[in-house]
């Protein structure tokens, strides 16, 4: 959109409600941020809203966002690895809607690869509608498009969420009661959504999930349900959800899967058909085997034990706390994700030789070897700093 004169919000004045219906009409990043509060109905005028440009111009050089955070109760600036991000905190009954039936007319973007476009923490009764959201450029990314932590009753309507978000929607901290309708989630690094540590229902209606490098991640439990009604799935998304029995599907369209876990069980998740099955752990009977890419591509491995190679002491994972939990996800496109001790690392993987694979990013370089037990089940052994971690 063409440049506009500084608004009242940019000059430090409060944003006034529009005369029509009491909603607040905003046309700049500053106005949008200042309008966010409990009970607000915000209408976003057509245009492109670059959160990074606003934050960089106003705060990046002066490093005074701590003072800004003290003055703002409901929106906080967060310092991430490669820039700044925004988080909406403890807000109820908030509605943000684009002033157009076409979400392409209103685009909200951020530049840092480690920043989520917009995060919500401790919020409830939130509705986002008729908005396009994503990162400015493609490429490697560990920030999502939308994050919801400890939130309830979320409605996303007529949204277009695109990569390079790691996930289009990420859910943690007991979030639940989410409805996504008539929306598109596309071209993300790991998949359209990630649902972990959730509590409640998640319903996708008339949505398109396509173009991502993975199908997404859903950690099911007795408190959650996942359903798709009238949705369309792209290739990688079909490879995951065509076979999945944890969700319900009604009138959905899938592409022909290119991954057949029932035909190629040795390429499926290492624990076999039953995801709760744990194979026998007896390192003395295990034999190291050579790798082939399909044996580890598109697999998920659960941490079983950590061994101190000096003393031989073995500690078993129980999953009781975030520090007592390890998961390694390996994609077919040389990307991987390690969650360990409450931290998540995005990695790339490559063969060192036929018996070793290297996982690395700017901070870590890890090596894994593949083993087979007496019952022909695969195990992974990872060298992590001074420890050895067994995954099944």
mmCIF file of C-alpha atoms in Angstrom:
data_model
loop_
_atom_site.group_PDB
_atom_site.id
_atom_site.type_symbol
_atom_site.label_atom_id
_atom_site.label_comp_id
_atom_site.label_asym_id
_atom_site.label_seq_id
_atom_site.Cartn_x
_atom_site.Cartn_y
_atom_site.Cartn_z
ATOM 1 C CA UNK A 1 0.000 0.000 0.000
ATOM 2 C CA UNK A 2 1.099 3.627 -0.476
ATOM 3 C CA UNK A 3 2.817 5.290 2.507
ATOM 4 C CA UNK A 4 0.494 7.067 4.913
ATOM 5 C CA UNK A 5 0.967 9.864 7.407
ATOM 6 C CA UNK A 6 1.762 8.921 10.990
ATOM 7 C CA UNK A 7 -1.403 7.914 12.797
ATOM 8 C CA UNK A 8 -2.448 8.784 16.317
ATOM 9 C CA UNK A 9 -1.082 5.433 17.583
ATOM 10 C CA UNK A 10 2.296 6.105 15.969
ATOM 11 C CA UNK A 11 2.375 9.471 17.750
ATOM 12 C CA UNK A 12 1.616 7.832 21.092
ATOM 13 C CA UNK A 13 -2.106 8.679 21.150
ATOM 14 C CA UNK A 14 -4.796 6.083 21.869
ATOM 15 C CA UNK A 15 -6.674 4.477 18.984
ATOM 16 C CA UNK A 16 -10.325 5.468 18.939
ATOM 17 C CA UNK A 17 -13.190 3.095 18.035
ATOM 18 C CA UNK A 18 -14.764 3.488 14.647
ATOM 19 C CA UNK A 19 -18.212 5.004 14.694
ATOM 20 C CA UNK A 20 -19.702 1.941 12.992
ATOM 21 C CA UNK A 21 -20.461 -0.824 15.443
ATOM 22 C CA UNK A 22 -17.823 0.145 17.990
ATOM 23 C CA UNK A 23 -15.043 -1.759 16.168
ATOM 24 C CA UNK A 24 -11.538 -0.340 15.911
ATOM 25 C CA UNK A 25 -10.308 0.206 12.349
ATOM 26 C CA UNK A 26 -6.521 0.096 12.016
ATOM 27 C CA UNK A 27 -4.278 0.756 9.036
ATOM 28 C CA UNK A 28 -0.744 0.479 10.465
ATOM 29 C CA UNK A 29 1.284 -1.915 12.610
ATOM 30 C CA UNK A 30 1.378 0.614 15.448
ATOM 31 C CA UNK A 31 -2.398 1.000 15.412
ATOM 32 C CA UNK A 32 -2.879 -2.759 15.354
ATOM 33 C CA UNK A 33 -0.612 -3.343 18.365
ATOM 34 C CA UNK A 34 -2.128 -0.514 20.402
ATOM 35 C CA UNK A 35 -5.658 -1.763 19.706
ATOM 36 C CA UNK A 36 -5.099 -5.245 21.166
ATOM 37 C CA UNK A 37 -6.825 -5.574 24.524
ATOM 38 C CA UNK A 38 -9.597 -7.701 26.095
ATOM 39 C CA UNK A 39 -12.931 -7.324 24.335
ATOM 40 C CA UNK A 40 -11.507 -5.489 21.312
ATOM 41 C CA UNK A 41 -12.979 -5.953 17.833
ATOM 42 C CA UNK A 42 -10.255 -4.900 15.403
ATOM 43 C CA UNK A 43 -10.823 -4.422 11.676
ATOM 44 C CA UNK A 44 -7.571 -4.382 9.682
ATOM 45 C CA UNK A 45 -7.620 -2.257 6.543
ATOM 46 C CA UNK A 46 -6.211 -3.766 3.327
ATOM 47 C CA UNK A 47 -2.425 -3.539 3.092
ATOM 48 C CA UNK A 48 0.820 -5.224 4.066
ATOM 49 C CA UNK A 49 1.818 -5.064 7.723
ATOM 50 C CA UNK A 50 5.528 -5.691 8.268
ATOM 51 C CA UNK A 51 5.997 -6.316 11.985
ATOM 52 C CA UNK A 52 9.789 -6.519 11.666
ATOM 53 C CA UNK A 53 10.127 -3.156 9.922
ATOM 54 C CA UNK A 54 8.072 -1.470 12.631
ATOM 55 C CA UNK A 55 9.995 -3.114 15.479
ATOM 56 C CA UNK A 56 13.377 -2.456 13.851
ATOM 57 C CA UNK A 57 12.598 1.176 13.125
ATOM 58 C CA UNK A 58 11.246 1.844 16.592
ATOM 59 C CA UNK A 59 13.117 -0.468 18.959
ATOM 60 C CA UNK A 60 15.856 -2.635 17.503
ATOM 61 C CA UNK A 61 18.584 -0.013 17.529
ATOM 62 C CA UNK A 62 17.676 1.621 20.835
ATOM 63 C CA UNK A 63 17.200 -1.738 22.633
ATOM 64 C CA UNK A 64 14.485 -0.207 24.786
ATOM 65 C CA UNK A 65 11.816 -2.860 24.383
ATOM 66 C CA UNK A 66 11.977 -3.697 28.098
ATOM 67 C CA UNK A 67 10.587 -0.253 28.862
ATOM 68 C CA UNK A 68 7.987 -0.731 26.121
ATOM 69 C CA UNK A 69 6.937 -4.041 27.668
ATOM 70 C CA UNK A 70 6.452 -2.415 31.049
ATOM 71 C CA UNK A 71 4.080 0.099 29.480
ATOM 72 C CA UNK A 72 2.089 -2.480 27.483
ATOM 73 C CA UNK A 73 0.086 -5.053 29.402
ATOM 74 C CA UNK A 74 -1.320 -7.148 26.585
ATOM 75 C CA UNK A 75 1.340 -7.199 23.830
ATOM 76 C CA UNK A 76 4.976 -7.947 24.602
ATOM 77 C CA UNK A 77 8.084 -7.681 22.432
ATOM 78 C CA UNK A 78 10.196 -10.853 22.542
ATOM 79 C CA UNK A 79 13.900 -11.048 21.739
ATOM 80 C CA UNK A 80 14.587 -14.096 19.552
ATOM 81 C CA UNK A 81 17.836 -15.376 18.063
ATOM 82 C CA UNK A 82 17.745 -13.283 14.904
ATOM 83 C CA UNK A 83 15.389 -10.407 15.711
ATOM 84 C CA UNK A 84 12.226 -9.454 17.569
ATOM 85 C CA UNK A 85 8.762 -10.994 17.773
ATOM 86 C CA UNK A 86 5.375 -10.176 19.291
ATOM 87 C CA UNK A 87 3.256 -12.080 21.832
ATOM 88 C CA UNK A 88 -0.337 -11.347 22.867
ATOM 89 C CA UNK A 89 -0.666 -12.038 26.591
ATOM 90 C CA UNK A 90 -3.699 -12.857 28.766
ATOM 91 C CA UNK A 91 -6.359 -11.419 26.465
ATOM 92 C CA UNK A 92 -9.990 -12.609 26.307
ATOM 93 C CA UNK A 93 -12.722 -11.883 23.761
ATOM 94 C CA UNK A 94 -10.426 -10.528 21.054
ATOM 95 C CA UNK A 95 -11.372 -10.441 17.383
ATOM 96 C CA UNK A 96 -9.006 -9.391 14.603
ATOM 97 C CA UNK A 97 -10.538 -9.452 11.105
ATOM 98 C CA UNK A 98 -9.361 -8.212 7.738
ATOM 99 C CA UNK A 99 -11.577 -5.663 6.038
ATOM 100 C CA UNK A 100 -11.981 -7.758 2.896
ATOM 101 C CA UNK A 101 -13.512 -11.067 1.928
ATOM 102 C CA UNK A 102 -10.211 -11.989 0.267
ATOM 103 C CA UNK A 103 -7.475 -12.651 2.873
ATOM 104 C CA UNK A 104 -4.821 -11.829 0.246
ATOM 105 C CA UNK A 105 -5.751 -8.150 0.645
ATOM 106 C CA UNK A 106 -4.443 -8.067 4.231
ATOM 107 C CA UNK A 107 -0.993 -9.589 4.860
ATOM 108 C CA UNK A 108 0.850 -9.626 8.202
ATOM 109 C CA UNK A 109 4.510 -10.678 7.939
ATOM 110 C CA UNK A 110 7.663 -10.978 10.004
ATOM 111 C CA UNK A 111 11.277 -11.406 8.885
ATOM 112 C CA UNK A 112 13.266 -13.242 11.632
ATOM 113 C CA UNK A 113 13.500 -16.981 10.977
ATOM 114 C CA UNK A 114 13.266 -17.739 14.701
ATOM 115 C CA UNK A 115 10.251 -15.490 15.358
ATOM 116 C CA UNK A 116 6.651 -16.625 15.224
ATOM 117 C CA UNK A 117 4.557 -14.162 13.244
ATOM 118 C CA UNK A 118 2.156 -13.817 16.185
ATOM 119 C CA UNK A 119 2.051 -15.714 19.500
ATOM 120 C CA UNK A 120 -0.836 -15.990 21.953
ATOM 121 C CA UNK A 121 -0.181 -16.906 25.601
ATOM 122 C CA UNK A 122 -2.874 -17.446 28.229
ATOM 123 C CA UNK A 123 -5.644 -16.173 25.945
ATOM 124 C CA UNK A 124 -9.240 -17.292 25.431
ATOM 125 C CA UNK A 125 -12.086 -16.614 23.024
ATOM 126 C CA UNK A 126 -9.818 -15.413 20.211
ATOM 127 C CA UNK A 127 -10.973 -15.071 16.600
ATOM 128 C CA UNK A 128 -8.769 -14.308 13.600
ATOM 129 C CA UNK A 129 -10.414 -13.939 10.192
ATOM 130 C CA UNK A 130 -9.641 -12.908 6.604
ATOM 131 C CA UNK A 131 -5.892 -12.510 7.122
ATOM 132 C CA UNK A 132 -2.799 -13.752 5.301
ATOM 133 C CA UNK A 133 0.188 -14.398 7.574
ATOM 134 C CA UNK A 134 3.723 -15.687 7.017
ATOM 135 C CA UNK A 135 7.450 -14.937 6.944
ATOM 136 C CA UNK A 136 8.884 -12.539 4.400
ATOM 137 C CA UNK A 137 11.222 -15.052 2.715
ATOM 138 C CA UNK A 138 11.414 -18.792 2.205
ATOM 139 C CA UNK A 139 14.181 -21.030 3.497
ATOM 140 C CA UNK A 140 15.166 -22.570 6.832
ATOM 141 C CA UNK A 141 12.875 -21.491 9.636
ATOM 142 C CA UNK A 142 12.222 -22.523 13.241
ATOM 143 C CA UNK A 143 9.530 -19.944 13.997
ATOM 144 C CA UNK A 144 5.897 -20.855 13.343
ATOM 145 C CA UNK A 145 3.199 -18.690 11.802
ATOM 146 C CA UNK A 146 0.805 -18.814 14.782
ATOM 147 C CA UNK A 147 1.616 -20.082 18.294
ATOM 148 C CA UNK A 148 -0.963 -20.783 20.993
ATOM 149 C CA UNK A 149 0.214 -21.625 24.511
ATOM 150 C CA UNK A 150 -2.285 -22.261 27.313
ATOM 151 C CA UNK A 151 -5.162 -20.831 25.251
ATOM 152 C CA UNK A 152 -8.842 -21.792 24.989
ATOM 153 C CA UNK A 153 -11.572 -21.369 22.372
ATOM 154 C CA UNK A 154 -9.706 -20.262 19.257
ATOM 155 C CA UNK A 155 -11.465 -19.650 15.943
ATOM 156 C CA UNK A 156 -9.538 -19.176 12.697
ATOM 157 C CA UNK A 157 -11.717 -18.333 9.715
ATOM 158 C CA UNK A 158 -10.762 -17.659 6.081
ATOM 159 C CA UNK A 159 -7.062 -17.529 6.909
ATOM 160 C CA UNK A 160 -4.052 -18.062 4.639
ATOM 161 C CA UNK A 161 -1.035 -19.215 6.671
ATOM 162 C CA UNK A 162 2.122 -19.846 4.673
ATOM 163 C CA UNK A 163 5.776 -20.771 5.166
ATOM 164 C CA UNK A 164 8.527 -20.539 5.816
ATOM 165 C CA UNK A 165 6.936 -21.170 9.168
ATOM 166 C CA UNK A 166 8.159 -24.400 10.730
ATOM 167 C CA UNK A 167 4.444 -25.096 11.303
ATOM 168 C CA UNK A 168 1.445 -23.019 10.263
ATOM 169 C CA UNK A 169 -0.174 -23.498 13.682
ATOM 170 C CA UNK A 170 1.616 -24.660 16.833
ATOM 171 C CA UNK A 171 -0.312 -25.636 19.975
ATOM 172 C CA UNK A 172 1.104 -26.398 23.432
ATOM 173 C CA UNK A 173 0.494 -25.892 27.144
ATOM 174 C CA UNK A 174 -3.008 -27.362 27.405
ATOM 175 C CA UNK A 175 -4.503 -25.351 24.539
ATOM 176 C CA UNK A 176 -7.809 -26.691 23.207
ATOM 177 C CA UNK A 177 -11.153 -25.864 21.661
ATOM 178 C CA UNK A 178 -9.793 -24.765 18.275
ATOM 179 C CA UNK A 179 -11.884 -24.432 15.109
ATOM 180 C CA UNK A 180 -10.247 -23.704 11.755
ATOM 181 C CA UNK A 181 -12.582 -23.163 8.796
ATOM 182 C CA UNK A 182 -12.310 -22.195 5.114
ATOM 183 C CA UNK A 183 -8.580 -21.656 5.529
ATOM 184 C CA UNK A 184 -5.339 -22.603 3.786
ATOM 185 C CA UNK A 185 -2.108 -23.711 5.468
ATOM 186 C CA UNK A 186 0.667 -24.099 2.917
ATOM 187 C CA UNK A 187 4.388 -24.396 2.208
ATOM 188 C CA UNK A 188 5.659 -24.808 5.780
ATOM 189 C CA UNK A 189 8.950 -26.484 6.674
ATOM 190 C CA UNK A 190 7.584 -29.249 8.916
ATOM 191 C CA UNK A 191 3.861 -29.324 8.248
ATOM 192 C CA UNK A 192 0.568 -27.453 8.555
ATOM 193 C CA UNK A 193 0.250 -27.865 12.319
ATOM 194 C CA UNK A 194 1.831 -29.156 15.491
ATOM 195 C CA UNK A 195 -0.467 -30.155 18.367
ATOM 196 C CA UNK A 196 1.349 -31.112 21.571
ATOM 197 C CA UNK A 197 0.424 -31.180 25.243
ATOM 198 C CA UNK A 198 -3.113 -30.148 24.285
ATOM 199 C CA UNK A 199 -6.480 -30.519 25.985
ATOM 200 C CA UNK A 200 -9.648 -30.190 23.917
ATOM 201 C CA UNK A 201 -11.022 -30.579 20.411
ATOM 202 C CA UNK A 202 -9.397 -29.486 17.142
ATOM 203 C CA UNK A 203 -11.619 -29.266 14.058
ATOM 204 C CA UNK A 204 -10.597 -28.380 10.499
ATOM 205 C CA UNK A 205 -13.548 -27.627 8.195
ATOM 206 C CA UNK A 206 -13.245 -26.926 4.447
ATOM 207 C CA UNK A 207 -9.505 -26.305 4.759
ATOM 208 C CA UNK A 208 -6.648 -26.889 2.316
ATOM 209 C CA UNK A 209 -3.432 -28.317 3.782
ATOM 210 C CA UNK A 210 -0.844 -28.510 1.007
ATOM 211 C CA UNK A 211 2.683 -27.786 -0.130
ATOM 212 C CA UNK A 212 4.473 -28.344 3.175
ATOM 213 C CA UNK A 213 7.551 -30.525 3.536
ATOM 214 C CA UNK A 214 5.806 -32.722 6.110
ATOM 215 C CA UNK A 215 2.314 -33.748 7.125
ATOM 216 C CA UNK A 216 2.318 -32.198 10.589
ATOM 217 C CA UNK A 217 2.518 -33.540 14.115
ATOM 218 C CA UNK A 218 -0.290 -34.567 16.470
ATOM 219 C CA UNK A 219 0.415 -35.844 19.977
ATOM 220 C CA UNK A 220 -2.858 -37.545 20.868
ATOM 221 C CA UNK A 221 -4.027 -38.182 24.418
ATOM 222 C CA UNK A 222 -7.253 -38.967 26.229
ATOM 223 C CA UNK A 223 -8.087 -35.247 26.487
ATOM 224 C CA UNK A 224 -7.852 -34.368 22.780
ATOM 225 C CA UNK A 225 -9.734 -35.068 19.563
ATOM 226 C CA UNK A 226 -8.816 -34.169 15.988
ATOM 227 C CA UNK A 227 -11.274 -34.093 13.081
ATOM 228 C CA UNK A 228 -11.284 -32.998 9.440
ATOM 229 C CA UNK A 229 -14.484 -32.200 7.515
ATOM 230 C CA UNK A 230 -14.419 -31.456 3.780
ATOM 231 C CA UNK A 231 -10.645 -30.826 3.744
ATOM 232 C CA UNK A 232 -8.106 -31.256 0.935
ATOM 233 C CA UNK A 233 -4.623 -32.659 1.558
ATOM 234 C CA UNK A 234 -1.467 -32.174 -0.523
ATOM 235 C CA UNK A 235 1.133 -34.887 -1.203
ATOM 236 C CA UNK A 236 3.140 -34.877 2.020
ATOM 237 C CA UNK A 237 0.032 -34.184 4.050
ATOM 238 C CA UNK A 238 -1.712 -37.161 2.404
ATOM 239 C CA UNK A 239 1.280 -39.395 3.134
ATOM 240 C CA UNK A 240 0.662 -38.840 6.844
ATOM 241 C CA UNK A 241 -3.085 -38.401 7.261
ATOM 242 C CA UNK A 242 -4.317 -40.946 4.727
ATOM 243 C CA UNK A 243 -3.114 -43.678 7.093
ATOM 244 C CA UNK A 244 -3.687 -42.034 10.456
ATOM 245 C CA UNK A 245 -6.318 -43.570 12.738
ATOM 246 C CA UNK A 246 -6.054 -41.032 15.549
ATOM 247 C CA UNK A 247 -8.214 -38.479 13.696
ATOM 248 C CA UNK A 248 -11.669 -38.646 12.075
ATOM 249 C CA UNK A 249 -12.258 -37.677 8.437
ATOM 250 C CA UNK A 250 -15.485 -36.798 6.628
ATOM 251 C CA UNK A 251 -15.690 -36.031 2.893
ATOM 252 C CA UNK A 252 -11.965 -35.271 2.606
ATOM 253 C CA UNK A 253 -9.823 -35.367 -0.547
ATOM 254 C CA UNK A 254 -6.373 -36.997 -0.490
ATOM 255 C CA UNK A 255 -3.678 -37.328 -3.117
ATOM 256 C CA UNK A 256 -2.437 -40.829 -3.909
ATOM 257 C CA UNK A 257 0.040 -41.579 -1.084
ATOM 258 C CA UNK A 258 3.642 -42.217 -2.060
ATOM 259 C CA UNK A 259 4.444 -43.729 1.338
ATOM 260 C CA UNK A 260 2.830 -47.058 2.262
ATOM 261 C CA UNK A 261 3.526 -48.096 5.851
ATOM 262 C CA UNK A 262 1.475 -51.290 5.514
ATOM 263 C CA UNK A 263 3.453 -52.358 2.420
ATOM 264 C CA UNK A 264 6.872 -51.181 3.598
ATOM 265 C CA UNK A 265 6.900 -51.701 7.363
ATOM 266 C CA UNK A 266 10.682 -51.479 7.549
ATOM 267 C CA UNK A 267 10.359 -47.851 6.419
ATOM 268 C CA UNK A 268 7.660 -46.982 8.931
ATOM 269 C CA UNK A 269 8.231 -45.695 12.448
ATOM 270 C CA UNK A 270 10.789 -47.853 14.184
ATOM 271 C CA UNK A 271 8.371 -49.191 16.759
ATOM 272 C CA UNK A 272 6.242 -50.932 14.114
ATOM 273 C CA UNK A 273 2.471 -50.897 13.650
ATOM 274 C CA UNK A 274 1.674 -50.313 17.332
ATOM 275 C CA UNK A 275 3.026 -46.892 18.344
ATOM 276 C CA UNK A 276 2.847 -47.873 22.030
ATOM 277 C CA UNK A 277 4.963 -50.985 21.557
ATOM 278 C CA UNK A 278 8.463 -50.854 23.066
ATOM 279 C CA UNK A 279 10.879 -53.499 21.715
ATOM 280 C CA UNK A 280 13.247 -55.400 23.988
ATOM 281 C CA UNK A 281 16.212 -53.300 25.075
ATOM 282 C CA UNK A 282 19.312 -55.449 25.382
ATOM 283 C CA UNK A 283 22.410 -53.685 23.980
ATOM 284 C CA UNK A 284 24.451 -56.898 24.235
ATOM 285 C CA UNK A 285 22.279 -58.542 21.558
ATOM 286 C CA UNK A 286 22.198 -55.542 19.201
ATOM 287 C CA UNK A 287 24.222 -55.434 16.025
ATOM 288 C CA UNK A 288 25.173 -52.303 14.140
ATOM 289 C CA UNK A 289 23.741 -52.221 10.619
ATOM 290 C CA UNK A 290 24.345 -49.994 7.617
ATOM 291 C CA UNK A 291 21.977 -47.169 6.727
ATOM 292 C CA UNK A 292 19.766 -46.681 3.745
ATOM 293 C CA UNK A 293 17.935 -43.363 3.351
ATOM 294 C CA UNK A 294 14.401 -44.887 3.388
ATOM 295 C CA UNK A 295 15.159 -46.571 6.726
ATOM 296 C CA UNK A 296 15.385 -43.239 8.526
ATOM 297 C CA UNK A 297 13.608 -40.754 6.237
ATOM 298 C CA UNK A 298 10.121 -39.863 7.438
ATOM 299 C CA UNK A 299 10.523 -41.607 10.809
ATOM 300 C CA UNK A 300 9.962 -40.658 14.445
ATOM 301 C CA UNK A 301 12.074 -42.120 17.256
ATOM 302 C CA UNK A 302 11.336 -42.086 20.983
ATOM 303 C CA UNK A 303 14.090 -41.734 23.565
ATOM 304 C CA UNK A 304 14.462 -44.857 25.723
ATOM 305 C CA UNK A 305 17.602 -44.428 27.826
ATOM 306 C CA UNK A 306 20.674 -42.251 28.383
ATOM 307 C CA UNK A 307 23.991 -44.018 29.041
ATOM 308 C CA UNK A 308 27.103 -42.504 30.608
ATOM 309 C CA UNK A 309 29.889 -44.167 28.568
ATOM 310 C CA UNK A 310 32.436 -43.620 31.356
ATOM 311 C CA UNK A 311 30.534 -45.210 34.242
ATOM 312 C CA UNK A 312 28.000 -47.254 32.305
ATOM 313 C CA UNK A 313 25.179 -45.735 34.380
ATOM 314 C CA UNK A 314 21.858 -45.887 32.528
ATOM 315 C CA UNK A 315 18.927 -43.509 33.068
ATOM 316 C CA UNK A 316 15.569 -44.403 31.517
ATOM 317 C CA UNK A 317 13.131 -41.885 30.095
ATOM 318 C CA UNK A 318 9.714 -41.875 31.762
ATOM 319 C CA UNK A 319 8.172 -38.767 30.206
ATOM 320 C CA UNK A 320 7.213 -37.469 33.643
ATOM 321 C CA UNK A 321 8.778 -34.049 32.960
ATOM 322 C CA UNK A 322 10.005 -32.149 29.931
ATOM 323 C CA UNK A 323 13.588 -32.941 30.996
ATOM 324 C CA UNK A 324 12.748 -36.648 30.993
ATOM 325 C CA UNK A 325 11.615 -36.863 27.378
ATOM 326 C CA UNK A 326 13.361 -37.187 24.033
ATOM 327 C CA UNK A 327 11.991 -37.419 20.489
ATOM 328 C CA UNK A 328 13.881 -37.408 17.203
ATOM 329 C CA UNK A 329 11.922 -36.750 13.992
ATOM 330 C CA UNK A 330 13.727 -37.285 10.688
ATOM 331 C CA UNK A 331 12.243 -36.042 7.417
ATOM 332 C CA UNK A 332 12.978 -37.351 3.947
ATOM 333 C CA UNK A 333 14.268 -33.942 2.805
ATOM 334 C CA UNK A 334 17.380 -33.951 5.047
ATOM 335 C CA UNK A 335 15.689 -32.079 7.896
ATOM 336 C CA UNK A 336 15.345 -33.310 11.469
ATOM 337 C CA UNK A 337 13.955 -32.122 14.791
ATOM 338 C CA UNK A 338 15.288 -33.134 18.218
ATOM 339 C CA UNK A 339 13.362 -32.431 21.426
ATOM 340 C CA UNK A 340 15.442 -33.126 24.554
ATOM 341 C CA UNK A 341 15.540 -31.635 28.063
ATOM 342 C CA UNK A 342 12.732 -29.230 27.227
ATOM 343 C CA UNK A 343 14.586 -27.751 24.227
ATOM 344 C CA UNK A 344 13.896 -28.288 20.527
ATOM 345 C CA UNK A 345 16.643 -28.150 17.907
ATOM 346 C CA UNK A 346 16.052 -27.992 14.153
ATOM 347 C CA UNK A 347 18.790 -29.881 12.306
ATOM 348 C CA UNK A 348 19.865 -31.094 8.902
ATOM 349 C CA UNK A 349 21.146 -34.630 8.357
ATOM 350 C CA UNK A 350 23.636 -36.215 5.995
ATOM 351 C CA UNK A 351 25.477 -39.511 5.633
ATOM 352 C CA UNK A 352 29.024 -39.697 6.984
ATOM 353 C CA UNK A 353 29.360 -43.270 5.755
ATOM 354 C CA UNK A 354 27.071 -46.294 5.490
ATOM 355 C CA UNK A 355 27.150 -46.721 9.281
ATOM 356 C CA UNK A 356 26.839 -43.144 10.480
ATOM 357 C CA UNK A 357 24.644 -40.081 9.951
ATOM 358 C CA UNK A 358 25.475 -36.553 11.099
ATOM 359 C CA UNK A 359 22.785 -34.211 12.461
ATOM 360 C CA UNK A 360 23.870 -30.595 12.735
ATOM 361 C CA UNK A 361 22.964 -26.952 13.026
ATOM 362 C CA UNK A 362 24.968 -23.857 13.972
ATOM 363 C CA UNK A 363 25.344 -25.010 17.597
ATOM 364 C CA UNK A 364 25.264 -28.810 17.497
ATOM 365 C CA UNK A 365 26.884 -31.676 15.647
ATOM 366 C CA UNK A 366 25.459 -35.081 16.582
ATOM 367 C CA UNK A 367 26.119 -38.548 15.191
ATOM 368 C CA UNK A 368 23.707 -41.470 15.045
ATOM 369 C CA UNK A 369 24.202 -45.158 14.272
ATOM 370 C CA UNK A 370 21.553 -47.744 13.447
ATOM 371 C CA UNK A 371 21.278 -51.011 15.401
ATOM 372 C CA UNK A 372 19.070 -54.087 15.117
ATOM 373 C CA UNK A 373 18.061 -56.242 18.068
ATOM 374 C CA UNK A 374 17.498 -59.999 18.104
ATOM 375 C CA UNK A 375 13.844 -59.502 17.063
ATOM 376 C CA UNK A 376 14.841 -57.413 14.016
ATOM 377 C CA UNK A 377 13.669 -54.109 15.497
ATOM 378 C CA UNK A 378 15.707 -51.002 14.783
ATOM 379 C CA UNK A 379 17.283 -48.823 17.463
ATOM 380 C CA UNK A 380 19.205 -45.565 17.037
ATOM 381 C CA UNK A 381 22.229 -44.683 19.132
ATOM 382 C CA UNK A 382 23.049 -40.961 19.317
ATOM 383 C CA UNK A 383 26.199 -39.301 20.594
ATOM 384 C CA UNK A 384 24.986 -36.183 22.439
ATOM 385 C CA UNK A 385 27.798 -34.250 24.128
ATOM 386 C CA UNK A 386 29.179 -36.721 26.696
ATOM 387 C CA UNK A 387 26.122 -38.991 26.700
ATOM 388 C CA UNK A 388 24.817 -41.802 24.546
ATOM 389 C CA UNK A 389 21.055 -41.788 23.908
ATOM 390 C CA UNK A 390 19.142 -44.869 22.739
ATOM 391 C CA UNK A 391 16.017 -44.279 20.614
ATOM 392 C CA UNK A 392 13.472 -46.864 19.452
#
